[in-house]
Amino acid sequence: MSDNFQSDRPRHDQVQNDNVIIERREPPDTTMPMVVYALYLVSFVVGFTSVIGVVIAYVYRGKGPAWLDEHYRYQIRTFWIGLLYATIASILVLVAIGIPLLIALAVWLIVRCVKGFRGLQEKRAPENVDTWLF
């Protein structure tokens, strides 16, 4: 027989063990949290998309790993805190201080969404989930 002939039997330097089960974990799907952040940003143009985003965050909360659940918590807090800030700023528009506050609110929302997107890309929870600022 020639040396080029390959046998179906394992060679002595190969280890074969049928009892080993290799479990592959699929990385968690980050599509829905990304959609929520995108809906929050689109709300600058179409106002009601943030409501759709918070509903999605409530529905998917608790169905993933802890770091992904923190994103949903961060998104829910962003919606409610943003709604409070928007209400206060809208009332203060009557005394002219509300316009700069609405601009600050827009910057606040953009920063929180960017931080969230970045955390999702790095597969980690957002920093300072409990903060009212950034």
mmCIF file with all atom_site columns, C-alpha atoms in Angstrom:
data_model
loop_
_atom_site.group_PDB
_atom_site.id
_atom_site.type_symbol
_atom_site.label_atom_id
_atom_site.label_alt_id
_atom_site.label_comp_id
_atom_site.label_asym_id
_atom_site.label_entity_id
_atom_site.label_seq_id
_atom_site.pdbx_PDB_ins_code
_atom_site.Cartn_x
_atom_site.Cartn_y
_atom_site.Cartn_z
_atom_site.occupancy
_atom_site.B_iso_or_equiv
_atom_site.pdbx_formal_charge
_atom_site.auth_seq_id
_atom_site.auth_comp_id
_atom_site.auth_asym_id
_atom_site.auth_atom_id
_atom_site.pdbx_PDB_model_num
ATOM 1   C CA . MET A 1 1   ? 0.000   0.000  0.000  1.00 0.00 ? 1   MET A CA 1
ATOM 2   C CA . SER A 1 2   ? 1.135   3.491  -0.675 1.00 0.00 ? 2   SER A CA 1
ATOM 3   C CA . ASP A 1 3   ? 1.710   6.242  1.893  1.00 0.00 ? 3   ASP A CA 1
ATOM 4   C CA . ASN A 1 4   ? -0.853  8.493  0.177  1.00 0.00 ? 4   ASN A CA 1
ATOM 5   C CA . PHE A 1 5   ? -3.682  6.151  1.047  1.00 0.00 ? 5   PHE A CA 1
ATOM 6   C CA . GLN A 1 6   ? -5.862  7.624  3.802  1.00 0.00 ? 6   GLN A CA 1
ATOM 7   C CA . SER A 1 7   ? -7.671  5.227  6.074  1.00 0.00 ? 7   SER A CA 1
ATOM 8   C CA . ASP A 1 8   ? -10.998 5.901  7.762  1.00 0.00 ? 8   ASP A CA 1
ATOM 9   C CA . ARG A 1 9   ? -9.520  4.834  11.063 1.00 0.00 ? 9   ARG A CA 1
ATOM 10  C CA . PRO A 1 10  ? -8.158  7.515  13.360 1.00 0.00 ? 10  PRO A CA 1
ATOM 11  C CA . ARG A 1 11  ? -4.406  7.810  13.557 1.00 0.00 ? 11  ARG A CA 1
ATOM 12  C CA . HIS A 1 12  ? -2.678  7.264  16.875 1.00 0.00 ? 12  HIS A CA 1
ATOM 13  C CA . ASP A 1 13  ? -2.034  10.978 17.344 1.00 0.00 ? 13  ASP A CA 1
ATOM 14  C CA . GLN A 1 14  ? -5.731  11.822 16.917 1.00 0.00 ? 14  GLN A CA 1
ATOM 15  C CA . VAL A 1 15  ? -8.040  11.663 19.904 1.00 0.00 ? 15  VAL A CA 1
ATOM 16  C CA . GLN A 1 16  ? -11.564 10.594 19.280 1.00 0.00 ? 16  GLN A CA 1
ATOM 17  C CA . ASN A 1 17  ? -14.141 10.752 22.047 1.00 0.00 ? 17  ASN A CA 1
ATOM 18  C CA . ASP A 1 18  ? -17.819 10.298 21.301 1.00 0.00 ? 18  ASP A CA 1
ATOM 19  C CA . ASN A 1 19  ? -18.880 11.381 24.795 1.00 0.00 ? 19  ASN A CA 1
ATOM 20  C CA . VAL A 1 20  ? -17.868 15.009 24.347 1.00 0.00 ? 20  VAL A CA 1
ATOM 21  C CA . ILE A 1 21  ? -20.719 17.347 23.505 1.00 0.00 ? 21  ILE A CA 1
ATOM 22  C CA . ILE A 1 22  ? -19.683 20.700 22.179 1.00 0.00 ? 22  ILE A CA 1
ATOM 23  C CA . GLU A 1 23  ? -22.339 23.289 22.802 1.00 0.00 ? 23  GLU A CA 1
ATOM 24  C CA . ARG A 1 24  ? -22.222 26.358 20.643 1.00 0.00 ? 24  ARG A CA 1
ATOM 25  C CA . ARG A 1 25  ? -23.877 29.410 22.050 1.00 0.00 ? 25  ARG A CA 1
ATOM 26  C CA . GLU A 1 26  ? -25.295 31.808 19.572 1.00 0.00 ? 26  GLU A CA 1
ATOM 27  C CA . PRO A 1 27  ? -24.673 35.431 20.494 1.00 0.00 ? 27  PRO A CA 1
ATOM 28  C CA . PRO A 1 28  ? -27.853 37.178 21.628 1.00 0.00 ? 28  PRO A CA 1
ATOM 29  C CA . ASP A 1 29  ? -29.786 38.980 18.949 1.00 0.00 ? 29  ASP A CA 1
ATOM 30  C CA . THR A 1 30  ? -29.338 42.724 19.343 1.00 0.00 ? 30  THR A CA 1
ATOM 31  C CA . THR A 1 31  ? -31.679 43.667 16.518 1.00 0.00 ? 31  THR A CA 1
ATOM 32  C CA . MET A 1 32  ? -34.626 44.768 18.644 1.00 0.00 ? 32  MET A CA 1
ATOM 33  C CA . PRO A 1 33  ? -32.643 47.043 20.978 1.00 0.00 ? 33  PRO A CA 1
ATOM 34  C CA . MET A 1 34  ? -31.060 48.639 17.904 1.00 0.00 ? 34  MET A CA 1
ATOM 35  C CA . VAL A 1 35  ? -34.525 49.148 16.437 1.00 0.00 ? 35  VAL A CA 1
ATOM 36  C CA . VAL A 1 36  ? -35.648 50.859 19.652 1.00 0.00 ? 36  VAL A CA 1
ATOM 37  C CA . TYR A 1 37  ? -32.680 53.249 19.607 1.00 0.00 ? 37  TYR A CA 1
ATOM 38  C CA . ALA A 1 38  ? -33.357 53.969 15.931 1.00 0.00 ? 38  ALA A CA 1
ATOM 39  C CA . LEU A 1 39  ? -37.044 54.631 16.645 1.00 0.00 ? 39  LEU A CA 1
ATOM 40  C CA . TYR A 1 40  ? -36.039 57.091 19.355 1.00 0.00 ? 40  TYR A CA 1
ATOM 41  C CA . LEU A 1 41  ? -33.841 58.961 16.884 1.00 0.00 ? 41  LEU A CA 1
ATOM 42  C CA . VAL A 1 42  ? -36.505 58.895 14.157 1.00 0.00 ? 42  VAL A CA 1
ATOM 43  C CA . SER A 1 43  ? -38.890 60.503 16.642 1.00 0.00 ? 43  SER A CA 1
ATOM 44  C CA . PHE A 1 44  ? -37.225 63.836 15.813 1.00 0.00 ? 44  PHE A CA 1
ATOM 45  C CA . VAL A 1 45  ? -38.933 63.615 12.420 1.00 0.00 ? 45  VAL A CA 1
ATOM 46  C CA . VAL A 1 46  ? -41.954 61.442 13.217 1.00 0.00 ? 46  VAL A CA 1
ATOM 47  C CA . GLY A 1 47  ? -42.908 62.110 16.818 1.00 0.00 ? 47  GLY A CA 1
ATOM 48  C CA . PHE A 1 48  ? -44.803 58.944 17.710 1.00 0.00 ? 48  PHE A CA 1
ATOM 49  C CA . THR A 1 49  ? -42.041 56.427 16.928 1.00 0.00 ? 49  THR A CA 1
ATOM 50  C CA . SER A 1 50  ? -40.620 56.756 20.418 1.00 0.00 ? 50  SER A CA 1
ATOM 51  C CA . VAL A 1 51  ? -43.895 55.350 21.779 1.00 0.00 ? 51  VAL A CA 1
ATOM 52  C CA . ILE A 1 52  ? -43.482 52.324 19.509 1.00 0.00 ? 52  ILE A CA 1
ATOM 53  C CA . GLY A 1 53  ? -39.904 52.007 20.740 1.00 0.00 ? 53  GLY A CA 1
ATOM 54  C CA . VAL A 1 54  ? -40.834 51.974 24.417 1.00 0.00 ? 54  VAL A CA 1
ATOM 55  C CA . VAL A 1 55  ? -43.557 49.382 23.780 1.00 0.00 ? 55  VAL A CA 1
ATOM 56  C CA . ILE A 1 56  ? -40.969 47.145 22.092 1.00 0.00 ? 56  ILE A CA 1
ATOM 57  C CA . ALA A 1 57  ? -38.598 47.658 25.038 1.00 0.00 ? 57  ALA A CA 1
ATOM 58  C CA . TYR A 1 58  ? -41.317 46.647 27.500 1.00 0.00 ? 58  TYR A CA 1
ATOM 59  C CA . VAL A 1 59  ? -42.208 43.551 25.439 1.00 0.00 ? 59  VAL A CA 1
ATOM 60  C CA . TYR A 1 60  ? -38.622 42.285 25.071 1.00 0.00 ? 60  TYR A CA 1
ATOM 61  C CA . ARG A 1 61  ? -37.474 43.151 28.592 1.00 0.00 ? 61  ARG A CA 1
ATOM 62  C CA . GLY A 1 62  ? -36.453 40.082 30.589 1.00 0.00 ? 62  GLY A CA 1
ATOM 63  C CA . LYS A 1 63  ? -36.023 37.776 27.593 1.00 0.00 ? 63  LYS A CA 1
ATOM 64  C CA . GLY A 1 64  ? -32.274 37.921 27.163 1.00 0.00 ? 64  GLY A CA 1
ATOM 65  C CA . PRO A 1 65  ? -29.006 37.991 29.035 1.00 0.00 ? 65  PRO A CA 1
ATOM 66  C CA . ALA A 1 66  ? -28.602 40.512 31.855 1.00 0.00 ? 66  ALA A CA 1
ATOM 67  C CA . TRP A 1 67  ? -26.552 42.981 29.809 1.00 0.00 ? 67  TRP A CA 1
ATOM 68  C CA . LEU A 1 68  ? -29.226 43.058 27.099 1.00 0.00 ? 68  LEU A CA 1
ATOM 69  C CA . ASP A 1 69  ? -31.989 43.538 29.665 1.00 0.00 ? 69  ASP A CA 1
ATOM 70  C CA . GLU A 1 70  ? -30.073 46.553 30.952 1.00 0.00 ? 70  GLU A CA 1
ATOM 71  C CA . HIS A 1 71  ? -30.388 48.069 27.471 1.00 0.00 ? 71  HIS A CA 1
ATOM 72  C CA . TYR A 1 72  ? -34.157 47.660 27.594 1.00 0.00 ? 72  TYR A CA 1
ATOM 73  C CA . ARG A 1 73  ? -34.215 49.205 31.063 1.00 0.00 ? 73  ARG A CA 1
ATOM 74  C CA . TYR A 1 74  ? -32.050 52.079 29.790 1.00 0.00 ? 74  TYR A CA 1
ATOM 75  C CA . GLN A 1 75  ? -34.421 52.596 26.853 1.00 0.00 ? 75  GLN A CA 1
ATOM 76  C CA . ILE A 1 76  ? -37.504 52.590 29.060 1.00 0.00 ? 76  ILE A CA 1
ATOM 77  C CA . ARG A 1 77  ? -35.904 55.109 31.415 1.00 0.00 ? 77  ARG A CA 1
ATOM 78  C CA . THR A 1 78  ? -34.820 57.230 28.440 1.00 0.00 ? 78  THR A CA 1
ATOM 79  C CA . PHE A 1 79  ? -38.415 57.400 27.213 1.00 0.00 ? 79  PHE A CA 1
ATOM 80  C CA . TRP A 1 80  ? -39.998 58.344 30.542 1.00 0.00 ? 80  TRP A CA 1
ATOM 81  C CA . ILE A 1 81  ? -37.280 60.780 31.604 1.00 0.00 ? 81  ILE A CA 1
ATOM 82  C CA . GLY A 1 82  ? -37.326 62.329 28.125 1.00 0.00 ? 82  GLY A CA 1
ATOM 83  C CA . LEU A 1 83  ? -41.104 62.693 28.293 1.00 0.00 ? 83  LEU A CA 1
ATOM 84  C CA . LEU A 1 84  ? -40.790 64.483 31.636 1.00 0.00 ? 84  LEU A CA 1
ATOM 85  C CA . TYR A 1 85  ? -38.061 66.786 30.310 1.00 0.00 ? 85  TYR A CA 1
ATOM 86  C CA . ALA A 1 86  ? -40.081 67.497 27.152 1.00 0.00 ? 86  ALA A CA 1
ATOM 87  C CA . THR A 1 87  ? -43.179 68.355 29.179 1.00 0.00 ? 87  THR A CA 1
ATOM 88  C CA . ILE A 1 88  ? -41.250 70.772 31.407 1.00 0.00 ? 88  ILE A CA 1
ATOM 89  C CA . ALA A 1 89  ? -39.443 72.354 28.444 1.00 0.00 ? 89  ALA A CA 1
ATOM 90  C CA . SER A 1 90  ? -42.705 72.718 26.492 1.00 0.00 ? 90  SER A CA 1
ATOM 91  C CA . ILE A 1 91  ? -44.335 74.540 29.386 1.00 0.00 ? 91  ILE A CA 1
ATOM 92  C CA . LEU A 1 92  ? -41.287 76.792 29.739 1.00 0.00 ? 92  LEU A CA 1
ATOM 93  C CA . VAL A 1 93  ? -41.449 77.756 26.058 1.00 0.00 ? 93  VAL A CA 1
ATOM 94  C CA . LEU A 1 94  ? -43.985 80.344 27.188 1.00 0.00 ? 94  LEU A CA 1
ATOM 95  C CA . VAL A 1 95  ? -41.218 82.177 29.074 1.00 0.00 ? 95  VAL A CA 1
ATOM 96  C CA . ALA A 1 96  ? -38.609 81.658 26.307 1.00 0.00 ? 96  ALA A CA 1
ATOM 97  C CA . ILE A 1 97  ? -36.308 79.422 28.348 1.00 0.00 ? 97  ILE A CA 1
ATOM 98  C CA . GLY A 1 98  ? -37.999 76.327 26.945 1.00 0.00 ? 98  GLY A CA 1
ATOM 99  C CA . ILE A 1 99  ? -36.420 76.582 23.485 1.00 0.00 ? 99  ILE A CA 1
ATOM 100 C CA . PRO A 1 100 ? -32.833 76.086 24.734 1.00 0.00 ? 100 PRO A CA 1
ATOM 101 C CA . LEU A 1 101 ? -34.146 73.328 26.993 1.00 0.00 ? 101 LEU A CA 1
ATOM 102 C CA . LEU A 1 102 ? -35.731 71.553 24.006 1.00 0.00 ? 102 LEU A CA 1
ATOM 103 C CA . ILE A 1 103 ? -32.390 71.785 22.177 1.00 0.00 ? 103 ILE A CA 1
ATOM 104 C CA . ALA A 1 104 ? -30.649 70.368 25.254 1.00 0.00 ? 104 ALA A CA 1
ATOM 105 C CA . LEU A 1 105 ? -33.235 67.579 25.325 1.00 0.00 ? 105 LEU A CA 1
ATOM 106 C CA . ALA A 1 106 ? -32.444 66.699 21.705 1.00 0.00 ? 106 ALA A CA 1
ATOM 107 C CA . VAL A 1 107 ? -28.714 66.534 22.500 1.00 0.00 ? 107 VAL A CA 1
ATOM 108 C CA . TRP A 1 108 ? -29.462 64.437 25.601 1.00 0.00 ? 108 TRP A CA 1
ATOM 109 C CA . LEU A 1 109 ? -31.495 61.934 23.584 1.00 0.00 ? 109 LEU A CA 1
ATOM 110 C CA . ILE A 1 110 ? -28.885 61.665 20.834 1.00 0.00 ? 110 ILE A CA 1
ATOM 111 C CA . VAL A 1 111 ? -26.094 61.065 23.359 1.00 0.00 ? 111 VAL A CA 1
ATOM 112 C CA . ARG A 1 112 ? -28.076 58.363 25.170 1.00 0.00 ? 112 ARG A CA 1
ATOM 113 C CA . CYS A 1 113 ? -28.906 56.591 21.893 1.00 0.00 ? 113 CYS A CA 1
ATOM 114 C CA . VAL A 1 114 ? -25.296 56.725 20.710 1.00 0.00 ? 114 VAL A CA 1
ATOM 115 C CA . LYS A 1 115 ? -24.106 55.327 24.042 1.00 0.00 ? 115 LYS A CA 1
ATOM 116 C CA . GLY A 1 116 ? -26.681 52.571 23.715 1.00 0.00 ? 116 GLY A CA 1
ATOM 117 C CA . PHE A 1 117 ? -25.654 51.692 20.153 1.00 0.00 ? 117 PHE A CA 1
ATOM 118 C CA . ARG A 1 118 ? -22.027 51.587 21.230 1.00 0.00 ? 118 ARG A CA 1
ATOM 119 C CA . GLY A 1 119 ? -22.812 49.292 24.148 1.00 0.00 ? 119 GLY A CA 1
ATOM 120 C CA . LEU A 1 120 ? -24.719 46.942 21.867 1.00 0.00 ? 120 LEU A CA 1
ATOM 121 C CA . GLN A 1 121 ? -21.833 46.757 19.429 1.00 0.00 ? 121 GLN A CA 1
ATOM 122 C CA . GLU A 1 122 ? -19.470 45.931 22.295 1.00 0.00 ? 122 GLU A CA 1
ATOM 123 C CA . LYS A 1 123 ? -21.953 43.379 23.734 1.00 0.00 ? 123 LYS A CA 1
ATOM 124 C CA . ARG A 1 124 ? -22.123 45.100 27.118 1.00 0.00 ? 124 ARG A CA 1
ATOM 125 C CA . ALA A 1 125 ? -24.667 46.999 29.178 1.00 0.00 ? 125 ALA A CA 1
ATOM 126 C CA . PRO A 1 126 ? -24.820 50.793 28.859 1.00 0.00 ? 126 PRO A CA 1
ATOM 127 C CA . GLU A 1 127 ? -22.953 52.758 31.500 1.00 0.00 ? 127 GLU A CA 1
ATOM 128 C CA . ASN A 1 128 ? -24.874 54.603 34.217 1.00 0.00 ? 128 ASN A CA 1
ATOM 129 C CA . VAL A 1 129 ? -28.283 53.075 33.523 1.00 0.00 ? 129 VAL A CA 1
ATOM 130 C CA . ASP A 1 130 ? -29.789 54.779 36.587 1.00 0.00 ? 130 ASP A CA 1
ATOM 131 C CA . THR A 1 131 ? -28.643 58.287 35.744 1.00 0.00 ? 131 THR A CA 1
ATOM 132 C CA . TRP A 1 132 ? -30.996 61.050 34.694 1.00 0.00 ? 132 TRP A CA 1
ATOM 133 C CA . LEU A 1 133 ? -28.307 62.670 32.576 1.00 0.00 ? 133 LEU A CA 1
ATOM 134 C CA . PHE A 1 134 ? -26.031 60.812 30.201 1.00 0.00 ? 134 PHE A CA 1
#
